[in-house]
PDB file of C-alpha atoms and ligand atoms in Angstrom:
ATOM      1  CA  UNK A   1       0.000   0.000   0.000  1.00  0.00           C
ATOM      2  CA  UNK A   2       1.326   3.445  -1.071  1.00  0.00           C
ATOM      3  CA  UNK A   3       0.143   7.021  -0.317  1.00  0.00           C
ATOM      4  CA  UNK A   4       0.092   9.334  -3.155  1.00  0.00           C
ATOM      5  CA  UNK A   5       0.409  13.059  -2.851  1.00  0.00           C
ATOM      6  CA  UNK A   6      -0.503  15.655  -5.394  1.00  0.00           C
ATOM      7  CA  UNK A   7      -0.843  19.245  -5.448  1.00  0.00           C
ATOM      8  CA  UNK A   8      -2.105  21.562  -8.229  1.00  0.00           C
ATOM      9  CA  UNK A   9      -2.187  25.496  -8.312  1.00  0.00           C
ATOM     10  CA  UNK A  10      -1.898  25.688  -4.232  1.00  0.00           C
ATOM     11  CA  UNK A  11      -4.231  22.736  -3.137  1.00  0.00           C
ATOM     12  CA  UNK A  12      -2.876  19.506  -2.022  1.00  0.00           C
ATOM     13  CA  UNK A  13      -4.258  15.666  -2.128  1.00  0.00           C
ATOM     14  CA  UNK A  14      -3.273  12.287  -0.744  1.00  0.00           C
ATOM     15  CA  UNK A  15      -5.160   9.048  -1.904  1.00  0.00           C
ATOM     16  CA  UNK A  16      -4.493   5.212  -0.973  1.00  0.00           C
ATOM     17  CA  UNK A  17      -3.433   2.730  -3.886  1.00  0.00           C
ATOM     18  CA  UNK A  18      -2.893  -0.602  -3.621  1.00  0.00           C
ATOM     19  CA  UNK A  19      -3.199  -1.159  -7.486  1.00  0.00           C
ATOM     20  CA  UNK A  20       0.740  -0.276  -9.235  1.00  0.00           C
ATOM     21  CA  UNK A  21       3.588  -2.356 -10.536  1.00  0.00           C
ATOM     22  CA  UNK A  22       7.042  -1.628 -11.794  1.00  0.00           C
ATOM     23  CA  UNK A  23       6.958  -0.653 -15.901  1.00  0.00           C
ATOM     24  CA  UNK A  24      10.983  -0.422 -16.682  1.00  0.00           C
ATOM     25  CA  UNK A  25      14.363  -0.156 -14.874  1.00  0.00           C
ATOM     26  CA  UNK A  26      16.264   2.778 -17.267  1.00  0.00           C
ATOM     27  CA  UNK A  27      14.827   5.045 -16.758  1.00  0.00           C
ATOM     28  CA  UNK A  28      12.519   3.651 -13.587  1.00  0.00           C
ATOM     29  CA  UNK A  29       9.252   3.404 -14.585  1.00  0.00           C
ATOM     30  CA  UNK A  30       5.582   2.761 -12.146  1.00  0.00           C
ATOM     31  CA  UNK A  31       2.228   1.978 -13.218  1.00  0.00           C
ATOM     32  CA  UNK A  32      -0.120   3.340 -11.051  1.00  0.00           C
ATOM     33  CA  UNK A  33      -4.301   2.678 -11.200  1.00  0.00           C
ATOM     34  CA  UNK A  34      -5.682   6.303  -9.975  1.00  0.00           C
ATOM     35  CA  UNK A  35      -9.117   6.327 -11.069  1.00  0.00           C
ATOM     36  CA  UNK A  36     -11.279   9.099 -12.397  1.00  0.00           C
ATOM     37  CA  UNK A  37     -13.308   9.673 -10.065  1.00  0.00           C
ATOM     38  CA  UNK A  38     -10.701  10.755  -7.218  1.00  0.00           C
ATOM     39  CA  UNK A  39      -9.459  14.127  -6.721  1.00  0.00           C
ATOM     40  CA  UNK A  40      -5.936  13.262  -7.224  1.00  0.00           C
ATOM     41  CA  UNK A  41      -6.551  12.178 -10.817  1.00  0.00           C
ATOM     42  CA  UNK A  42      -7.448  15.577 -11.712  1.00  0.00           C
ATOM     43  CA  UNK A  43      -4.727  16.979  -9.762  1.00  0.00           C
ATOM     44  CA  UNK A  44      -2.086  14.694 -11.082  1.00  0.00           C
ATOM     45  CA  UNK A  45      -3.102  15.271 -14.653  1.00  0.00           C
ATOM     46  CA  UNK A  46      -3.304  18.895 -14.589  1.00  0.00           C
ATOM     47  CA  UNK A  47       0.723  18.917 -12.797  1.00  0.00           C
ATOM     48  CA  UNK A  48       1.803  15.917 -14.815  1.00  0.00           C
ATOM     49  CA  UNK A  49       3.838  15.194 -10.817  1.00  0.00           C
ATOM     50  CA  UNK A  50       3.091  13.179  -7.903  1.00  0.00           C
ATOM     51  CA  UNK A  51       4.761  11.413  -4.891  1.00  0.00           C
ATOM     52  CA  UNK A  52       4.650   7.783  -4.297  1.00  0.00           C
ATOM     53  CA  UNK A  53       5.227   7.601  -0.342  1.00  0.00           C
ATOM     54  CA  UNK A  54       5.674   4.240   1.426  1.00  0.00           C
ATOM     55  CA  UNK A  55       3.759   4.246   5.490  1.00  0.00           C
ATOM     56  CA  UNK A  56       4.232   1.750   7.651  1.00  0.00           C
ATOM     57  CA  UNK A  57       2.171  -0.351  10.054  1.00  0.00           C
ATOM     58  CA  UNK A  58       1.825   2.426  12.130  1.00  0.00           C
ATOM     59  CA  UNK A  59      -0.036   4.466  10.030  1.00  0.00           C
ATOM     60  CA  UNK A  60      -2.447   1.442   9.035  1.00  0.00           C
ATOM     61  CA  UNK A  61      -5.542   3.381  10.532  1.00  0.00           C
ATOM     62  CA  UNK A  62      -4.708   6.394   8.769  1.00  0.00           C
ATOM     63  CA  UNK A  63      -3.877   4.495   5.296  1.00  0.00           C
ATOM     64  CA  UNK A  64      -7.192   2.892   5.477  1.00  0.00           C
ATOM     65  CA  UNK A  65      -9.246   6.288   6.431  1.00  0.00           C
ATOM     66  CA  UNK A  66      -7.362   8.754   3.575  1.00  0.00           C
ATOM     67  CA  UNK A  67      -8.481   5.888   1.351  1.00  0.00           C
ATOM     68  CA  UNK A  68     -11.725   6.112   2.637  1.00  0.00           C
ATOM     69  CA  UNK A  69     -12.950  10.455   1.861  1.00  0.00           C
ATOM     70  CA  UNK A  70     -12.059  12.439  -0.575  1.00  0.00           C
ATOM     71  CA  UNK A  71      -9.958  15.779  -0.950  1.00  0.00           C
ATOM     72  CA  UNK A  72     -12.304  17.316  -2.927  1.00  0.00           C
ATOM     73  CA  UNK A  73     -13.548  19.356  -0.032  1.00  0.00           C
ATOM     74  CA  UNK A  74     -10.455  18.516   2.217  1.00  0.00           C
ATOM     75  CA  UNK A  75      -7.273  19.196   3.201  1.00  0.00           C
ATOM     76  CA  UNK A  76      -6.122  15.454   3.531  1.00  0.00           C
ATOM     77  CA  UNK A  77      -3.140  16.256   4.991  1.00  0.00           C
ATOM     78  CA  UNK A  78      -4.687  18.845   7.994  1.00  0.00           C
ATOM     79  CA  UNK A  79      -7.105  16.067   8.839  1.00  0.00           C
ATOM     80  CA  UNK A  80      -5.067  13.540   9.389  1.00  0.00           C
ATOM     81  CA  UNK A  81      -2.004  15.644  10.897  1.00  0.00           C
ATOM     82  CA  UNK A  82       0.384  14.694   8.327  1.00  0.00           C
ATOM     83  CA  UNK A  83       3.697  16.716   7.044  1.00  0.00           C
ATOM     84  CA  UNK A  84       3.658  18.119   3.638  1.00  0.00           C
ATOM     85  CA  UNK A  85       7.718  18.186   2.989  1.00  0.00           C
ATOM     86  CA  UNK A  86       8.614  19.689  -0.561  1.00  0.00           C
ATOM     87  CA  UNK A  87      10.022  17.650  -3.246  1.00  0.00           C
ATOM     88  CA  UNK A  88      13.137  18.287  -4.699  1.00  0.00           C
ATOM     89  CA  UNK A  89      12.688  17.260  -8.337  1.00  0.00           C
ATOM     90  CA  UNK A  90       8.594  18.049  -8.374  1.00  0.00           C
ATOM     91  CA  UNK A  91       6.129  20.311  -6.847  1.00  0.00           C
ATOM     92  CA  UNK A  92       4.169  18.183  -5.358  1.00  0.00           C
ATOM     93  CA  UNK A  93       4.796  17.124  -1.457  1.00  0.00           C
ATOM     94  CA  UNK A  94       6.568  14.438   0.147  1.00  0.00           C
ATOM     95  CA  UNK A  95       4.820  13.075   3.414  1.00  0.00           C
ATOM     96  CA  UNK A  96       6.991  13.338   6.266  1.00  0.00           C
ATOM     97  CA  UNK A  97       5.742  10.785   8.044  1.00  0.00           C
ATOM     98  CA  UNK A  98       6.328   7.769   5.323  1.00  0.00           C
ATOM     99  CA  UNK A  99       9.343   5.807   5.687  1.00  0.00           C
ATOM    100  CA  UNK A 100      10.278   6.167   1.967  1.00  0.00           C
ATOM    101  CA  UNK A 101       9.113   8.747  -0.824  1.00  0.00           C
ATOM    102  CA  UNK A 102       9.415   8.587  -4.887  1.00  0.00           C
ATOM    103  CA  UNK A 103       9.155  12.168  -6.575  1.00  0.00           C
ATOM    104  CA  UNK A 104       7.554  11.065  -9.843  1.00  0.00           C
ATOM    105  CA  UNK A 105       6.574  12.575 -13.303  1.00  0.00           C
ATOM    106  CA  UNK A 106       4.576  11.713 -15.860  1.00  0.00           C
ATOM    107  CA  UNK A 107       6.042   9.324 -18.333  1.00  0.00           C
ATOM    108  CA  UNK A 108       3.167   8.389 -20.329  1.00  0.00           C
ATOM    109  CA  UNK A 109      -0.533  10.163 -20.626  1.00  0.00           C
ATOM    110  CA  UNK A 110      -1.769   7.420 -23.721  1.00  0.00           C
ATOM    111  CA  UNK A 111      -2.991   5.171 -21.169  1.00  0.00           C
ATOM    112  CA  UNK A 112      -5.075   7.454 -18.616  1.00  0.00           C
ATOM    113  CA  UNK A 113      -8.439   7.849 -21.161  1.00  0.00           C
ATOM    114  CA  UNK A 114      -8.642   4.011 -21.719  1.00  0.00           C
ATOM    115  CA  UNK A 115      -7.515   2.624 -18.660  1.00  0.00           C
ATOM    116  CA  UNK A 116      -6.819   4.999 -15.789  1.00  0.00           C
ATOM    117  CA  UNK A 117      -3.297   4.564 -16.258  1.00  0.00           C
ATOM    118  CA  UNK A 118      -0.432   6.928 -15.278  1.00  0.00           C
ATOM    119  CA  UNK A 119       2.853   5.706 -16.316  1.00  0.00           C
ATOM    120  CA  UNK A 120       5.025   7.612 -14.016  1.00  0.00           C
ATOM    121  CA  UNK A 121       9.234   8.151 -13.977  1.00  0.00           C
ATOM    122  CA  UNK A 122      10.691   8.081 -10.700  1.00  0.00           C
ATOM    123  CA  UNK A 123      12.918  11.145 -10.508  1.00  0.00           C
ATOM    124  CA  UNK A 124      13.871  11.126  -6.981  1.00  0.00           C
ATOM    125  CA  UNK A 125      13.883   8.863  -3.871  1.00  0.00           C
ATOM    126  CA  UNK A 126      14.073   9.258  -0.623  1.00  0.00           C
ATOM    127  CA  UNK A 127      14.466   6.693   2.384  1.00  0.00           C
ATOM    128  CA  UNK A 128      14.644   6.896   6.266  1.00  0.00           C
ATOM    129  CA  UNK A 129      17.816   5.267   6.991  1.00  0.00           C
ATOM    130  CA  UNK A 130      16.051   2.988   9.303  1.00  0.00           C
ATOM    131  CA  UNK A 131      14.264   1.581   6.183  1.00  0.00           C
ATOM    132  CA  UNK A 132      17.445   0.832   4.376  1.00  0.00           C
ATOM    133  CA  UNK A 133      18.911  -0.960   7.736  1.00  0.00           C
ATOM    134  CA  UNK A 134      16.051  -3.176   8.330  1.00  0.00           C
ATOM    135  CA  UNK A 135      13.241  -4.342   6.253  1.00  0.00           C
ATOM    136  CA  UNK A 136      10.237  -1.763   7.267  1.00  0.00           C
ATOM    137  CA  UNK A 137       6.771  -3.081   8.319  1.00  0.00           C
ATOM    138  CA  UNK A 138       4.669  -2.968   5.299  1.00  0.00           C
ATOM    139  CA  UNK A 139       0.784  -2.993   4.870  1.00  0.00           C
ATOM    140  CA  UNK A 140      -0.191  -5.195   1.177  1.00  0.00           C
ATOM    141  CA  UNK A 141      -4.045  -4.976   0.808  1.00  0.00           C
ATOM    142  CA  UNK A 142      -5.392  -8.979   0.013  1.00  0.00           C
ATOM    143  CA  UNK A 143      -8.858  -7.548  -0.694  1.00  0.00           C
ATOM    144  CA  UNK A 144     -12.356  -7.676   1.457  1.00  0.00           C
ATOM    145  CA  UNK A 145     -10.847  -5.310   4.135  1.00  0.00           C
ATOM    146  CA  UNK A 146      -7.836  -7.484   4.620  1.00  0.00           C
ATOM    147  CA  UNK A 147      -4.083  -6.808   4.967  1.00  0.00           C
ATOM    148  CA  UNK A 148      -0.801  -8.578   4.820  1.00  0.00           C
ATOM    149  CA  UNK A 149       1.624  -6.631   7.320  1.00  0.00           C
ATOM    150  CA  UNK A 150       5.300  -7.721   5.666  1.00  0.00           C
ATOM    151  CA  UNK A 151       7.097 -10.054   8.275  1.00  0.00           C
ATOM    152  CA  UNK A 152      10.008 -12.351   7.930  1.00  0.00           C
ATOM    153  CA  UNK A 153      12.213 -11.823   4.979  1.00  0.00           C
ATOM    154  CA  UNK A 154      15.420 -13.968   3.690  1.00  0.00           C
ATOM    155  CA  UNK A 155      18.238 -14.375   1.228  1.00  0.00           C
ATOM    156  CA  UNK A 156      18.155 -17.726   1.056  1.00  0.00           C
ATOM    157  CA  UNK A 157      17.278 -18.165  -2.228  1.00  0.00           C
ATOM    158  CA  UNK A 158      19.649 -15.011  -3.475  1.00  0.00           C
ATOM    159  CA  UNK A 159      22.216 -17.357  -4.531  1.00  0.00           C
ATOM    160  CA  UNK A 160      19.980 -19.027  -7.116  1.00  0.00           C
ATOM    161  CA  UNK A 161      19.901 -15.558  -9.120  1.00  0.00           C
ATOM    162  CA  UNK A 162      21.376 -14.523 -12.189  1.00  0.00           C
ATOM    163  CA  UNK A 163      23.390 -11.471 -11.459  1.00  0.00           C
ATOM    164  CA  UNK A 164      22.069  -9.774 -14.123  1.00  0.00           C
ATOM    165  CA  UNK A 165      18.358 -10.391 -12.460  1.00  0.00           C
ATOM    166  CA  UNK A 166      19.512  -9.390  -8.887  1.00  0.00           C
TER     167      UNK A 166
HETATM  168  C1  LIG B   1      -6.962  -0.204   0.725  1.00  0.00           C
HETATM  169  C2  LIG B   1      -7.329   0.783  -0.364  1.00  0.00           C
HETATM  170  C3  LIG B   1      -6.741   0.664  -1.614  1.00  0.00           C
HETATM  171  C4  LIG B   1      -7.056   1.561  -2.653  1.00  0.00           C
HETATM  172  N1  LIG B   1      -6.440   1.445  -3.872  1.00  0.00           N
HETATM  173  C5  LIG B   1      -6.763   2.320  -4.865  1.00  0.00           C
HETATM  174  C6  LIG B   1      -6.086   2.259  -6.133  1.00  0.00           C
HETATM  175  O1  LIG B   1      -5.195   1.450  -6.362  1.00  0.00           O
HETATM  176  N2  LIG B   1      -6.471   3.143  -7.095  1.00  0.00           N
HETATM  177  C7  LIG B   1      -7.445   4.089  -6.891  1.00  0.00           C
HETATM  178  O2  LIG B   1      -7.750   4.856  -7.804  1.00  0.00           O
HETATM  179  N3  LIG B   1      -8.086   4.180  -5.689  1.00  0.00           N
HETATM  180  C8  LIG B   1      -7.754   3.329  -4.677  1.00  0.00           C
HETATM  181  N4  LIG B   1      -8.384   3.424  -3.471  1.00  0.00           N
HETATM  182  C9  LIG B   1      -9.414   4.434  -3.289  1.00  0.00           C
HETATM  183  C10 LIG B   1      -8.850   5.832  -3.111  1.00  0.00           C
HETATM  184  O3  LIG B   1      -7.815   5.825  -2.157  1.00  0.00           O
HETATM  185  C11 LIG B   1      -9.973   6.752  -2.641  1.00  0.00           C
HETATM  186  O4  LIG B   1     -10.959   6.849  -3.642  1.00  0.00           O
HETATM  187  C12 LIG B   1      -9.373   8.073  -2.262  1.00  0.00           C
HETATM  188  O5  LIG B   1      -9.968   8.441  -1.078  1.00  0.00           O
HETATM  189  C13 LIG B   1      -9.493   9.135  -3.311  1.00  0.00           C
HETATM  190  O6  LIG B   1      -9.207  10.379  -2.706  1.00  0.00           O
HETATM  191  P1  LIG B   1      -9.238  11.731  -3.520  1.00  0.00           P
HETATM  192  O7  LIG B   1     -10.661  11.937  -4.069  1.00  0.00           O
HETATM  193  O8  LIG B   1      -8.888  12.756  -2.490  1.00  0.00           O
HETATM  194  O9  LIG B   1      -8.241  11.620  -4.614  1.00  0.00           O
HETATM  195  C14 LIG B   1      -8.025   2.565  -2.418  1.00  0.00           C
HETATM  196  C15 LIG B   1      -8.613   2.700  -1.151  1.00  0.00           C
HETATM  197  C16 LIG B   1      -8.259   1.817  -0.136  1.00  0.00           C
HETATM  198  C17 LIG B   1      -8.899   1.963   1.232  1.00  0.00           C
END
């Protein structure tokens, strides 16, 4: 589960996506499923920027609830006390609170009409160096209200890699 943050001609937005997969390495490339009907799709498309930030556990409640109103008539980020911090590379804001942040721009507008598709370049990221130490507590949405909080993880099976695929 991401947060993403938008802002367009002074007014900010943050929605809740669980639906977005990696499109390309060089340059880095995200899919991202923002649908028409949100706030942040208009926002997004009129700035061509957003900012893909990463919560953790901790912010579960909140996750769930800023996926849950829209922005149209509120400032998302008063409401739920979070910290707009300003993006180096775009204008929209990073959220303070998130253990990691991508600044992204719009790669590719085709897709947005037909499927509600932003193809996004990541042009910056940020990370909380106690992300990068240890392997941050996660939320991954399973559907029907449920969520996966990211637990053990391993290098077992590292070995087995190509280098190329690592
Ligand atoms: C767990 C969860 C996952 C969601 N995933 C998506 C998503 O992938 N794409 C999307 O467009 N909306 C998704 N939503 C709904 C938006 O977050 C919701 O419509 C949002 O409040 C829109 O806010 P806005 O009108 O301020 O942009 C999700 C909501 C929840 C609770």
């Amino acid at each position: 589960m991401v947060l993403v943050s938008s802002s367009f001609e002074g007014e900010t937005d943050i929605m809740t996506m669980g639906w977005h997969m990696v499109m390309g390495f060089e340059p880095s490339l995200v899919g991202c499923y923002i649908w028409n009907a949100n706030h942040s799709h208009a926002l997004i498309r009129r700035s061509r920027v957003c900012v893909i930030n990463v919560p953790t556990v901790d912010l579960a409640e909140t996750v769930v609830d800023i996926g849950n109103c829209s922005g149209r008539d509120t400032d998302k980020f008063e409401k739920f006390g979070l910290t707009p911090q300003p993006g180096v590379m775009v204008s929209a804001p990073l959220i303070a609170e998130c253990v990691a942040s991508f600044e992204c721009r719009l790669a590719d507008a085709s897709l947005i009409d037909r499927y509600n598709l932003f193809v996004f370049e990541v042009v910056k990221g940020h990370a909380a160096p106690s992300a990068i130490k240890a392997s941050p507590r996660t939320l991954h949405y399973r559907g029907d209200g449920e969520f996966m909080i990211a637990g053990e993880t391993t290098r077992q099976w590292r070995r087995r890699f190509r280098p190329e695929m690592l």
